[in-house]
PDB file of N, CA and C in Angstrom:
ATOM      1  N   ILE A   2       1.628  12.846  -1.106  1.00 78.00           N
ATOM      2  CA  ILE A   2       0.805  11.864  -0.548  1.00 78.00           C
ATOM      3  C   ILE A   2       0.993  11.740   0.994  1.00 78.00           C
ATOM      4  N   THR A   3       2.317  11.810   1.366  1.00 84.00           N
ATOM      5  CA  THR A   3       2.702  11.689   2.767  1.00 84.00           C
ATOM      6  C   THR A   3       2.049  12.809   3.488  1.00 84.00           C
ATOM      7  N   ARG A   4       2.120  14.087   3.032  1.00 84.00           N
ATOM      8  CA  ARG A   4       1.566  15.170   3.770  1.00 84.00           C
ATOM      9  C   ARG A   4       0.133  15.119   3.832  1.00 84.00           C
ATOM     10  N   VAL A   5      -0.570  14.767   2.697  1.00 82.00           N
ATOM     11  CA  VAL A   5      -2.064  14.583   2.691  1.00 82.00           C
ATOM     12  C   VAL A   5      -2.512  13.606   3.647  1.00 82.00           C
ATOM     13  N   LEU A   6      -1.887  12.409   3.686  1.00 85.00           N
ATOM     14  CA  LEU A   6      -2.306  11.413   4.632  1.00 85.00           C
ATOM     15  C   LEU A   6      -2.023  11.768   6.103  1.00 85.00           C
ATOM     16  N   THR A   7      -1.014  12.553   6.312  1.00 87.00           N
ATOM     17  CA  THR A   7      -0.717  13.008   7.605  1.00 87.00           C
ATOM     18  C   THR A   7      -1.874  14.037   8.085  1.00 87.00           C
ATOM     19  N   ARG A   8      -2.226  14.850   7.064  1.00 85.00           N
ATOM     20  CA  ARG A   8      -3.361  15.838   7.408  1.00 85.00           C
ATOM     21  C   ARG A   8      -4.637  15.083   7.676  1.00 85.00           C
ATOM     22  N   LEU A   9      -4.784  13.950   7.087  1.00 84.00           N
ATOM     23  CA  LEU A   9      -6.036  13.103   7.338  1.00 84.00           C
ATOM     24  C   LEU A   9      -5.967  12.336   8.611  1.00 84.00           C
ATOM     25  N   GLY A  10      -4.853  12.446   9.369  1.00 87.00           N
ATOM     26  CA  GLY A  10      -4.758  11.802  10.684  1.00 87.00           C
ATOM     27  C   GLY A  10      -3.949  10.466  10.665  1.00 87.00           C
ATOM     28  N   TYR A  11      -3.438  10.074   9.618  1.00 88.00           N
ATOM     29  CA  TYR A  11      -2.604   8.894   9.503  1.00 88.00           C
ATOM     30  C   TYR A  11      -1.192   9.209   9.966  1.00 88.00           C
ATOM     31  N   GLU A  12      -0.590   8.242  10.692  1.00 91.00           N
ATOM     32  CA  GLU A  12       0.957   8.384  10.928  1.00 91.00           C
ATOM     33  C   GLU A  12       1.583   7.744   9.750  1.00 91.00           C
ATOM     34  N   VAL A  13       2.348   8.491   8.983  1.00 92.00           N
ATOM     35  CA  VAL A  13       2.883   8.130   7.719  1.00 92.00           C
ATOM     36  C   VAL A  13       4.377   8.022   7.821  1.00 92.00           C
ATOM     37  N   VAL A  14       4.928   6.837   7.248  1.00 93.00           N
ATOM     38  CA  VAL A  14       6.382   6.735   7.093  1.00 93.00           C
ATOM     39  C   VAL A  14       6.596   6.683   5.506  1.00 93.00           C
ATOM     40  N   GLY A  15       7.283   7.622   4.984  1.00 90.00           N
ATOM     41  CA  GLY A  15       7.421   7.688   3.479  1.00 90.00           C
ATOM     42  C   GLY A  15       8.830   7.297   3.017  1.00 90.00           C
ATOM     43  N   PHE A  16       8.863   6.600   1.899  1.00 91.00           N
ATOM     44  CA  PHE A  16      10.044   6.194   1.260  1.00 91.00           C
ATOM     45  C   PHE A  16       9.923   6.490  -0.243  1.00 91.00           C
ATOM     46  N   SER A  17      11.119   6.787  -0.802  1.00 87.00           N
ATOM     47  CA  SER A  17      11.089   7.028  -2.312  1.00 87.00           C
ATOM     48  C   SER A  17      11.779   5.795  -2.927  1.00 87.00           C
ATOM     49  N   ASP A  18      12.286   4.822  -2.205  1.00 90.00           N
ATOM     50  CA  ASP A  18      12.905   3.733  -2.690  1.00 90.00           C
ATOM     51  C   ASP A  18      12.233   2.424  -2.079  1.00 90.00           C
ATOM     52  N   ALA A  19      11.820   1.560  -2.901  1.00 92.00           N
ATOM     53  CA  ALA A  19      11.156   0.275  -2.436  1.00 92.00           C
ATOM     54  C   ALA A  19      11.996  -0.579  -1.584  1.00 92.00           C
ATOM     55  N   ARG A  20      13.263  -0.738  -1.822  1.00 94.00           N
ATOM     56  CA  ARG A  20      14.178  -1.541  -1.028  1.00 94.00           C
ATOM     57  C   ARG A  20      14.249  -0.947   0.368  1.00 94.00           C
ATOM     58  N   ALA A  21      14.375   0.343   0.520  1.00 93.00           N
ATOM     59  CA  ALA A  21      14.445   0.978   1.770  1.00 93.00           C
ATOM     60  C   ALA A  21      13.122   0.719   2.596  1.00 93.00           C
ATOM     61  N   ALA A  22      12.037   0.861   1.891  1.00 93.00           N
ATOM     62  CA  ALA A  22      10.703   0.586   2.487  1.00 93.00           C
ATOM     63  C   ALA A  22      10.627  -0.853   3.023  1.00 93.00           C
ATOM     64  N   LEU A  23      11.066  -1.833   2.197  1.00 95.00           N
ATOM     65  CA  LEU A  23      10.959  -3.189   2.477  1.00 95.00           C
ATOM     66  C   LEU A  23      11.937  -3.454   3.779  1.00 95.00           C
ATOM     67  N   GLN A  24      13.093  -2.856   3.756  1.00 96.00           N
ATOM     68  CA  GLN A  24      13.974  -3.060   4.857  1.00 96.00           C
ATOM     69  C   GLN A  24      13.340  -2.541   6.225  1.00 96.00           C
ATOM     70  N   ALA A  25      12.656  -1.345   6.167  1.00 96.00           N
ATOM     71  CA  ALA A  25      11.986  -0.800   7.296  1.00 96.00           C
ATOM     72  C   ALA A  25      10.809  -1.716   7.763  1.00 96.00           C
ATOM     73  N   PHE A  26      10.136  -2.217   6.763  1.00 96.00           N
ATOM     74  CA  PHE A  26       9.012  -3.120   7.128  1.00 96.00           C
ATOM     75  C   PHE A  26       9.511  -4.404   7.677  1.00 96.00           C
ATOM     76  N   ARG A  27      10.557  -4.961   7.209  1.00 97.00           N
ATOM     77  CA  ARG A  27      11.095  -6.256   7.820  1.00 97.00           C
ATOM     78  C   ARG A  27      11.615  -5.983   9.255  1.00 97.00           C
ATOM     79  N   ALA A  28      12.096  -4.790   9.498  1.00 97.00           N
ATOM     80  CA  ALA A  28      12.604  -4.448  10.853  1.00 97.00           C
ATOM     81  C   ALA A  28      11.504  -4.305  11.860  1.00 97.00           C
ATOM     82  N   ALA A  29      10.276  -3.864  11.446  1.00 96.00           N
ATOM     83  CA  ALA A  29       9.203  -3.589  12.405  1.00 96.00           C
ATOM     84  C   ALA A  29       7.798  -3.770  11.668  1.00 96.00           C
ATOM     85  N   PRO A  30       7.500  -4.974  11.280  1.00 95.00           N
ATOM     86  CA  PRO A  30       6.198  -5.043  10.522  1.00 95.00           C
ATOM     87  C   PRO A  30       4.933  -4.707  11.259  1.00 95.00           C
ATOM     88  N   ASP A  31       4.950  -4.720  12.600  1.00 93.00           N
ATOM     89  CA  ASP A  31       3.826  -4.406  13.382  1.00 93.00           C
ATOM     90  C   ASP A  31       3.619  -2.785  13.408  1.00 93.00           C
ATOM     91  N   ARG A  32       4.612  -2.173  13.038  1.00 94.00           N
ATOM     92  CA  ARG A  32       4.581  -0.636  13.008  1.00 94.00           C
ATOM     93  C   ARG A  32       3.648  -0.183  11.899  1.00 94.00           C
ATOM     94  N   PHE A  33       3.418  -1.026  10.916  1.00 95.00           N
ATOM     95  CA  PHE A  33       2.649  -0.597   9.709  1.00 95.00           C
ATOM     96  C   PHE A  33       1.272  -1.291   9.604  1.00 95.00           C
ATOM     97  N   ASP A  34       0.254  -0.408   9.683  1.00 93.00           N
ATOM     98  CA  ASP A  34      -1.125  -1.023   9.576  1.00 93.00           C
ATOM     99  C   ASP A  34      -1.466  -1.215   8.048  1.00 93.00           C
ATOM    100  N   ALA A  35      -0.965  -0.519   7.215  1.00 94.00           N
ATOM    101  CA  ALA A  35      -1.223  -0.635   5.799  1.00 94.00           C
ATOM    102  C   ALA A  35      -0.020  -0.173   4.988  1.00 94.00           C
ATOM    103  N   ILE A  36       0.048  -0.567   3.725  1.00 94.00           N
ATOM    104  CA  ILE A  36       1.120  -0.165   2.830  1.00 94.00           C
ATOM    105  C   ILE A  36       0.548   0.567   1.640  1.00 94.00           C
ATOM    106  N   VAL A  37       0.986   1.650   1.275  1.00 91.00           N
ATOM    107  CA  VAL A  37       0.575   2.319   0.034  1.00 91.00           C
ATOM    108  C   VAL A  37       1.871   2.454  -0.845  1.00 91.00           C
ATOM    109  N   THR A  38       1.848   1.878  -2.063  1.00 89.00           N
ATOM    110  CA  THR A  38       3.023   1.940  -2.860  1.00 89.00           C
ATOM    111  C   THR A  38       2.545   2.327  -4.308  1.00 89.00           C
ATOM    112  N   ASP A  39       3.477   2.934  -5.030  1.00 88.00           N
ATOM    113  CA  ASP A  39       3.282   3.209  -6.298  1.00 88.00           C
ATOM    114  C   ASP A  39       3.790   2.081  -7.213  1.00 88.00           C
ATOM    115  N   LEU A  40       3.105   1.826  -8.384  1.00 84.00           N
ATOM    116  CA  LEU A  40       3.542   0.800  -9.345  1.00 84.00           C
ATOM    117  C   LEU A  40       4.996   0.894  -9.686  1.00 84.00           C
ATOM    118  N   SER A  41       5.320   2.123 -10.023  1.00 84.00           N
ATOM    119  CA  SER A  41       6.724   2.378 -10.527  1.00 84.00           C
ATOM    120  C   SER A  41       7.582   3.051  -9.414  1.00 84.00           C
ATOM    121  N   MET A  42       8.475   2.265  -8.902  1.00 82.00           N
ATOM    122  CA  MET A  42       9.372   2.732  -7.847  1.00 82.00           C
ATOM    123  C   MET A  42      10.758   2.296  -8.154  1.00 82.00           C
ATOM    124  N   PRO A  43      11.752   3.141  -7.676  1.00 79.00           N
ATOM    125  CA  PRO A  43      13.178   2.713  -7.893  1.00 79.00           C
ATOM    126  C   PRO A  43      13.484   1.315  -7.205  1.00 79.00           C
ATOM    127  N   SER A  44      14.342   0.549  -7.839  1.00 84.00           N
ATOM    128  CA  SER A  44      14.773  -0.638  -7.389  1.00 84.00           C
ATOM    129  C   SER A  44      13.904  -1.841  -7.495  1.00 84.00           C
ATOM    130  N   MET A  45      12.569  -1.675  -7.420  1.00 89.00           N
ATOM    131  CA  MET A  45      11.643  -2.815  -7.522  1.00 89.00           C
ATOM    132  C   MET A  45      10.153  -2.239  -7.739  1.00 89.00           C
ATOM    133  N   SER A  46       9.385  -2.942  -8.417  1.00 86.00           N
ATOM    134  CA  SER A  46       7.987  -2.408  -8.641  1.00 86.00           C
ATOM    135  C   SER A  46       7.147  -2.493  -7.365  1.00 86.00           C
ATOM    136  N   GLY A  47       6.086  -1.725  -7.369  1.00 86.00           N
ATOM    137  CA  GLY A  47       5.157  -1.794  -6.289  1.00 86.00           C
ATOM    138  C   GLY A  47       4.605  -3.168  -6.087  1.00 86.00           C
ATOM    139  N   SER A  48       4.349  -3.883  -7.222  1.00 86.00           N
ATOM    140  CA  SER A  48       3.803  -5.267  -7.144  1.00 86.00           C
ATOM    141  C   SER A  48       4.875  -6.170  -6.534  1.00 86.00           C
ATOM    142  N   GLU A  49       6.154  -6.058  -6.831  1.00 90.00           N
ATOM    143  CA  GLU A  49       7.182  -6.838  -6.216  1.00 90.00           C
ATOM    144  C   GLU A  49       7.290  -6.495  -4.730  1.00 90.00           C
ATOM    145  N   LEU A  50       7.211  -5.272  -4.403  1.00 92.00           N
ATOM    146  CA  LEU A  50       7.284  -4.861  -3.040  1.00 92.00           C
ATOM    147  C   LEU A  50       6.029  -5.518  -2.159  1.00 92.00           C
ATOM    148  N   ALA A  51       4.837  -5.441  -2.812  1.00 92.00           N
ATOM    149  CA  ALA A  51       3.642  -6.044  -2.194  1.00 92.00           C
ATOM    150  C   ALA A  51       3.899  -7.599  -2.002  1.00 92.00           C
ATOM    151  N   ALA A  52       4.383  -8.193  -3.004  1.00 91.00           N
ATOM    152  CA  ALA A  52       4.629  -9.666  -2.864  1.00 91.00           C
ATOM    153  C   ALA A  52       5.565 -10.002  -1.749  1.00 91.00           C
ATOM    154  N   GLU A  53       6.626  -9.201  -1.614  1.00 94.00           N
ATOM    155  CA  GLU A  53       7.593  -9.396  -0.566  1.00 94.00           C
ATOM    156  C   GLU A  53       6.991  -9.203   0.865  1.00 94.00           C
ATOM    157  N   ILE A  54       6.163  -8.156   0.963  1.00 95.00           N
ATOM    158  CA  ILE A  54       5.518  -7.853   2.213  1.00 95.00           C
ATOM    159  C   ILE A  54       4.513  -8.887   2.590  1.00 95.00           C
ATOM    160  N   LEU A  55       3.734  -9.409   1.609  1.00 94.00           N
ATOM    161  CA  LEU A  55       2.701 -10.374   1.819  1.00 94.00           C
ATOM    162  C   LEU A  55       3.334 -11.744   2.185  1.00 94.00           C
ATOM    163  N   GLN A  56       4.521 -12.017   1.752  1.00 94.00           N
ATOM    164  CA  GLN A  56       5.207 -13.289   2.227  1.00 94.00           C
ATOM    165  C   GLN A  56       5.381 -13.227   3.750  1.00 94.00           C
ATOM    166  N   LEU A  57       5.714 -12.068   4.238  1.00 94.00           N
ATOM    167  CA  LEU A  57       5.967 -11.911   5.685  1.00 94.00           C
ATOM    168  C   LEU A  57       4.711 -11.793   6.533  1.00 94.00           C
ATOM    169  N   THR A  58       3.659 -11.023   5.910  1.00 94.00           N
ATOM    170  CA  THR A  58       2.397 -10.731   6.701  1.00 94.00           C
ATOM    171  C   THR A  58       1.252 -10.876   5.596  1.00 94.00           C
ATOM    172  N   PRO A  59       0.752 -12.058   5.403  1.00 92.00           N
ATOM    173  CA  PRO A  59      -0.279 -12.239   4.326  1.00 92.00           C
ATOM    174  C   PRO A  59      -1.588 -11.363   4.465  1.00 92.00           C
ATOM    175  N   ASP A  60      -1.841 -10.852   5.607  1.00 90.00           N
ATOM    176  CA  ASP A  60      -3.130 -10.155   5.823  1.00 90.00           C
ATOM    177  C   ASP A  60      -2.873  -8.578   5.676  1.00 90.00           C
ATOM    178  N   LYS A  61      -1.740  -8.157   5.470  1.00 93.00           N
ATOM    179  CA  LYS A  61      -1.410  -6.736   5.522  1.00 93.00           C
ATOM    180  C   LYS A  61      -2.090  -6.056   4.352  1.00 93.00           C
ATOM    181  N   PRO A  62      -2.940  -5.074   4.573  1.00 94.00           N
ATOM    182  CA  PRO A  62      -3.608  -4.341   3.494  1.00 94.00           C
ATOM    183  C   PRO A  62      -2.627  -3.510   2.714  1.00 94.00           C
ATOM    184  N   ILE A  63      -2.584  -3.687   1.353  1.00 94.00           N
ATOM    185  CA  ILE A  63      -1.653  -3.057   0.497  1.00 94.00           C
ATOM    186  C   ILE A  63      -2.502  -2.283  -0.631  1.00 94.00           C
ATOM    187  N   VAL A  64      -2.210  -1.067  -0.784  1.00 92.00           N
ATOM    188  CA  VAL A  64      -2.766  -0.281  -1.924  1.00 92.00           C
ATOM    189  C   VAL A  64      -1.817   0.114  -2.856  1.00 92.00           C
ATOM    190  N   LEU A  65      -2.059  -0.063  -4.128  1.00 89.00           N
ATOM    191  CA  LEU A  65      -1.117   0.252  -5.233  1.00 89.00           C
ATOM    192  C   LEU A  65      -1.708   1.480  -5.957  1.00 89.00           C
ATOM    193  N   THR A  66      -0.845   2.490  -6.168  1.00 87.00           N
ATOM    194  CA  THR A  66      -1.211   3.615  -6.978  1.00 87.00           C
ATOM    195  C   THR A  66      -0.417   3.750  -8.250  1.00 87.00           C
ATOM    196  N   SER A  67      -1.016   4.384  -9.240  1.00 85.00           N
ATOM    197  CA  SER A  67      -0.352   4.533 -10.509  1.00 85.00           C
ATOM    198  C   SER A  67      -1.100   5.502 -11.411  1.00 85.00           C
ATOM    199  N   GLY A  68      -0.382   6.136 -12.299  1.00 81.00           N
ATOM    200  CA  GLY A  68      -0.988   6.977 -13.298  1.00 81.00           C
ATOM    201  C   GLY A  68      -1.642   6.129 -14.375  1.00 81.00           C
ATOM    202  N   TYR A  69      -1.063   5.065 -14.719  1.00 79.00           N
ATOM    203  CA  TYR A  69      -1.583   4.211 -15.783  1.00 79.00           C
ATOM    204  C   TYR A  69      -1.167   2.770 -15.400  1.00 79.00           C
ATOM    205  N   VAL A  70      -2.093   1.857 -15.582  1.00 81.00           N
ATOM    206  CA  VAL A  70      -1.940   0.413 -15.320  1.00 81.00           C
ATOM    207  C   VAL A  70      -2.347  -0.440 -16.489  1.00 81.00           C
ATOM    208  N   LYS A  71      -1.432  -1.148 -17.048  1.00 84.00           N
ATOM    209  CA  LYS A  71      -1.821  -2.021 -18.136  1.00 84.00           C
ATOM    210  C   LYS A  71      -2.654  -3.239 -17.540  1.00 84.00           C
ATOM    211  N   PRO A  72      -3.590  -3.795 -18.284  1.00 85.00           N
ATOM    212  CA  PRO A  72      -4.326  -4.893 -17.728  1.00 85.00           C
ATOM    213  C   PRO A  72      -3.564  -6.000 -17.067  1.00 85.00           C
ATOM    214  N   GLU A  73      -2.422  -6.283 -17.702  1.00 86.00           N
ATOM    215  CA  GLU A  73      -1.581  -7.349 -17.180  1.00 86.00           C
ATOM    216  C   GLU A  73      -0.940  -6.971 -15.787  1.00 86.00           C
ATOM    217  N   GLU A  74      -0.684  -5.682 -15.703  1.00 83.00           N
ATOM    218  CA  GLU A  74      -0.065  -5.216 -14.416  1.00 83.00           C
ATOM    219  C   GLU A  74      -1.126  -5.221 -13.322  1.00 83.00           C
ATOM    220  N   ARG A  75      -2.358  -4.825 -13.673  1.00 84.00           N
ATOM    221  CA  ARG A  75      -3.448  -4.925 -12.723  1.00 84.00           C
ATOM    222  C   ARG A  75      -3.651  -6.397 -12.173  1.00 84.00           C
ATOM    223  N   GLU A  76      -3.621  -7.288 -13.139  1.00 85.00           N
ATOM    224  CA  GLU A  76      -3.857  -8.668 -12.835  1.00 85.00           C
ATOM    225  C   GLU A  76      -2.703  -9.168 -11.962  1.00 85.00           C
ATOM    226  N   ALA A  77      -1.517  -8.809 -12.219  1.00 82.00           N
ATOM    227  CA  ALA A  77      -0.299  -9.155 -11.492  1.00 82.00           C
ATOM    228  C   ALA A  77      -0.358  -8.651  -9.986  1.00 82.00           C
ATOM    229  N   ALA A  78      -0.800  -7.394  -9.916  1.00 83.00           N
ATOM    230  CA  ALA A  78      -0.918  -6.759  -8.663  1.00 83.00           C
ATOM    231  C   ALA A  78      -1.931  -7.478  -7.740  1.00 83.00           C
ATOM    232  N   LEU A  79      -3.171  -7.638  -8.321  1.00 84.00           N
ATOM    233  CA  LEU A  79      -4.149  -8.308  -7.534  1.00 84.00           C
ATOM    234  C   LEU A  79      -3.793  -9.800  -7.221  1.00 84.00           C
ATOM    235  N   ALA A  80      -3.119 -10.464  -8.113  1.00 84.00           N
ATOM    236  CA  ALA A  80      -2.657 -11.834  -7.963  1.00 84.00           C
ATOM    237  C   ALA A  80      -1.578 -11.844  -6.793  1.00 84.00           C
ATOM    238  N   ALA A  81      -0.845 -10.771  -6.677  1.00 81.00           N
ATOM    239  CA  ALA A  81       0.191 -10.628  -5.635  1.00 81.00           C
ATOM    240  C   ALA A  81      -0.481 -10.485  -4.226  1.00 81.00           C
ATOM    241  N   GLY A  82      -1.720  -9.964  -4.192  1.00 86.00           N
ATOM    242  CA  GLY A  82      -2.388  -9.711  -2.946  1.00 86.00           C
ATOM    243  C   GLY A  82      -2.756  -8.334  -2.693  1.00 86.00           C
ATOM    244  N   VAL A  83      -2.464  -7.414  -3.587  1.00 89.00           N
ATOM    245  CA  VAL A  83      -2.811  -6.040  -3.457  1.00 89.00           C
ATOM    246  C   VAL A  83      -4.331  -5.966  -3.321  1.00 89.00           C
ATOM    247  N   ARG A  84      -4.810  -5.260  -2.257  1.00 89.00           N
ATOM    248  CA  ARG A  84      -6.197  -5.131  -1.985  1.00 89.00           C
ATOM    249  C   ARG A  84      -6.987  -4.140  -2.836  1.00 89.00           C
ATOM    250  N   GLU A  85      -6.280  -2.990  -3.072  1.00 86.00           N
ATOM    251  CA  GLU A  85      -7.000  -1.943  -3.900  1.00 86.00           C
ATOM    252  C   GLU A  85      -5.917  -1.326  -4.865  1.00 86.00           C
ATOM    253  N   LEU A  86      -6.501  -0.815  -5.964  1.00 85.00           N
ATOM    254  CA  LEU A  86      -5.617  -0.126  -6.972  1.00 85.00           C
ATOM    255  C   LEU A  86      -6.335   1.268  -7.102  1.00 85.00           C
ATOM    256  N   VAL A  87      -5.530   2.320  -6.853  1.00 86.00           N
ATOM    257  CA  VAL A  87      -6.069   3.675  -6.941  1.00 86.00           C
ATOM    258  C   VAL A  87      -5.269   4.345  -8.141  1.00 86.00           C
ATOM    259  N   LEU A  88      -6.018   4.845  -9.163  1.00 81.00           N
ATOM    260  CA  LEU A  88      -5.343   5.501 -10.248  1.00 81.00           C
ATOM    261  C   LEU A  88      -5.303   6.977  -9.956  1.00 81.00           C
ATOM    262  N   LYS A  89      -4.108   7.564 -10.482  1.00 78.00           N
ATOM    263  CA  LYS A  89      -3.902   8.977 -10.321  1.00 78.00           C
ATOM    264  C   LYS A  89      -4.745   9.640 -11.505  1.00 78.00           C
ATOM    265  N   PRO A  90      -5.260  10.842 -11.368  1.00 72.00           N
ATOM    266  CA  PRO A  90      -4.994  11.798 -10.487  1.00 72.00           C
ATOM    267  C   PRO A  90      -5.857  11.822  -9.200  1.00 72.00           C
ATOM    268  N   ASN A  91      -6.800  10.980  -9.149  1.00 68.00           N
ATOM    269  CA  ASN A  91      -7.779  10.871  -8.071  1.00 68.00           C
ATOM    270  C   ASN A  91      -7.170  10.329  -6.711  1.00 68.00           C
ATOM    271  N   THR A  92      -5.906  10.151  -6.712  1.00 67.00           N
ATOM    272  CA  THR A  92      -5.268   9.383  -5.649  1.00 67.00           C
ATOM    273  C   THR A  92      -5.573   9.993  -4.224  1.00 67.00           C
ATOM    274  N   VAL A  93      -5.489  11.336  -4.075  1.00 74.00           N
ATOM    275  CA  VAL A  93      -5.586  11.879  -2.676  1.00 74.00           C
ATOM    276  C   VAL A  93      -6.952  11.560  -2.112  1.00 74.00           C
ATOM    277  N   GLU A  94      -7.975  11.927  -2.676  1.00 76.00           N
ATOM    278  CA  GLU A  94      -9.388  11.741  -2.123  1.00 76.00           C
ATOM    279  C   GLU A  94      -9.700  10.289  -2.053  1.00 76.00           C
ATOM    280  N   GLU A  95      -9.484   9.540  -3.088  1.00 83.00           N
ATOM    281  CA  GLU A  95      -9.757   8.139  -3.093  1.00 83.00           C
ATOM    282  C   GLU A  95      -8.918   7.315  -2.224  1.00 83.00           C
ATOM    283  N   LEU A  96      -7.649   7.620  -2.135  1.00 85.00           N
ATOM    284  CA  LEU A  96      -6.753   6.903  -1.336  1.00 85.00           C
ATOM    285  C   LEU A  96      -7.242   7.034   0.222  1.00 85.00           C
ATOM    286  N   GLY A  97      -7.534   8.319   0.655  1.00 86.00           N
ATOM    287  CA  GLY A  97      -8.081   8.366   2.023  1.00 86.00           C
ATOM    288  C   GLY A  97      -9.277   7.519   2.313  1.00 86.00           C
ATOM    289  N   ALA A  98     -10.176   7.406   1.377  1.00 88.00           N
ATOM    290  CA  ALA A  98     -11.424   6.672   1.465  1.00 88.00           C
ATOM    291  C   ALA A  98     -11.019   5.173   1.539  1.00 88.00           C
ATOM    292  N   VAL A  99     -10.122   4.740   0.580  1.00 90.00           N
ATOM    293  CA  VAL A  99      -9.759   3.317   0.547  1.00 90.00           C
ATOM    294  C   VAL A  99      -9.068   2.932   1.763  1.00 90.00           C
ATOM    295  N   LEU A 100      -8.141   3.782   2.316  1.00 90.00           N
ATOM    296  CA  LEU A 100      -7.432   3.380   3.520  1.00 90.00           C
ATOM    297  C   LEU A 100      -8.385   3.280   4.671  1.00 90.00           C
ATOM    298  N   HIS A 101      -9.317   4.184   4.720  1.00 89.00           N
ATOM    299  CA  HIS A 101     -10.307   4.135   5.886  1.00 89.00           C
ATOM    300  C   HIS A 101     -11.084   2.837   5.844  1.00 89.00           C
ATOM    301  N   LYS A 102     -11.548   2.504   4.679  1.00 90.00           N
ATOM    302  CA  LYS A 102     -12.321   1.210   4.478  1.00 90.00           C
ATOM    303  C   LYS A 102     -11.488   0.046   4.838  1.00 90.00           C
ATOM    304  N   LEU A 103     -10.228  -0.057   4.362  1.00 91.00           N
ATOM    305  CA  LEU A 103      -9.371  -1.260   4.580  1.00 91.00           C
ATOM    306  C   LEU A 103      -9.111  -1.407   6.084  1.00 91.00           C
ATOM    307  N   LEU A 104      -8.750  -0.272   6.712  1.00 91.00           N
ATOM    308  CA  LEU A 104      -8.391  -0.297   8.136  1.00 91.00           C
ATOM    309  C   LEU A 104      -9.588  -0.537   9.042  1.00 91.00           C
ATOM    310  N   SER A 105     -10.783  -0.066   8.669  1.00 89.00           N
ATOM    311  CA  SER A 105     -11.943  -0.321   9.383  1.00 89.00           C
ATOM    312  C   SER A 105     -12.329  -1.818   9.218  1.00 89.00           C
ATOM    313  N   ASP A 106     -12.254  -2.414   8.000  1.00 86.00           N
ATOM    314  CA  ASP A 106     -12.542  -3.758   7.854  1.00 86.00           C
ATOM    315  C   ASP A 106     -11.513  -4.638   8.609  1.00 86.00           C
ATOM    316  N   GLN A 107     -10.270  -4.209   8.643  1.00 85.00           N
ATOM    317  CA  GLN A 107      -9.306  -4.972   9.339  1.00 85.00           C
ATOM    318  C   GLN A 107      -9.575  -4.946  10.876  1.00 85.00           C
ATOM    319  N   ARG A 108      -9.980  -3.783  11.441  1.00 82.00           N
ATOM    320  CA  ARG A 108     -10.332  -3.727  12.778  1.00 82.00           C
ATOM    321  C   ARG A 108     -11.628  -4.588  13.119  1.00 82.00           C
ATOM    322  N   ALA A 109     -12.593  -4.457  12.298  1.00 83.00           N
ATOM    323  CA  ALA A 109     -13.763  -5.276  12.480  1.00 83.00           C
ATOM    324  C   ALA A 109     -13.484  -6.760  12.518  1.00 83.00           C
ATOM    325  N   ALA A 110     -12.563  -7.224  11.643  1.00 82.00           N
ATOM    326  CA  ALA A 110     -12.234  -8.629  11.522  1.00 82.00           C
ATOM    327  C   ALA A 110     -11.509  -9.050  12.839  1.00 82.00           C
ATOM    328  N   ALA A 111     -10.593  -8.178  13.355  1.00 81.00           N
ATOM    329  CA  ALA A 111      -9.897  -8.441  14.510  1.00 81.00           C
ATOM    330  C   ALA A 111     -10.810  -8.627  15.736  1.00 81.00           C
ATOM    331  N   ILE A 112     -11.816  -7.742  15.826  1.00 86.00           N
ATOM    332  CA  ILE A 112     -12.770  -7.765  16.879  1.00 86.00           C
ATOM    333  C   ILE A 112     -13.608  -9.002  16.814  1.00 86.00           C
ATOM    334  N   ALA A 113     -14.001  -9.415  15.654  1.00 83.00           N
ATOM    335  CA  ALA A 113     -14.830 -10.555  15.442  1.00 83.00           C
ATOM    336  C   ALA A 113     -14.113 -11.918  15.770  1.00 83.00           C
ATOM    337  N   SER A 114     -12.789 -11.932  15.710  1.00 75.00           N
ATOM    338  CA  SER A 114     -12.067 -13.140  15.865  1.00 75.00           C
ATOM    339  C   SER A 114     -11.649 -13.345  17.311  1.00 75.00           C
TER     340      SER A 114
END
């Protein structure tokens, strides 16, 4: 995903551990325009990571990816503030489109305010 998003023109910082990602985010939240996380990650779930990030920056767009999501996991992720849920294997194409939309919406909202 990191390589593909880089090829699409995004500056990507990749982590395989959610706690390391959270630490990097806390150190420089303005460096990140959006967060993409998998539901299943070492040390904490993607939903837990999203909740932690949204406590710091409530408007940060977060996209959750997963191969399979139970209905209660979907509800928990959306309740935590996840903006979009992208199911694998369509992740690459769909993720690029979702990020483009979320970041465009965010820029439009910033210009309007």
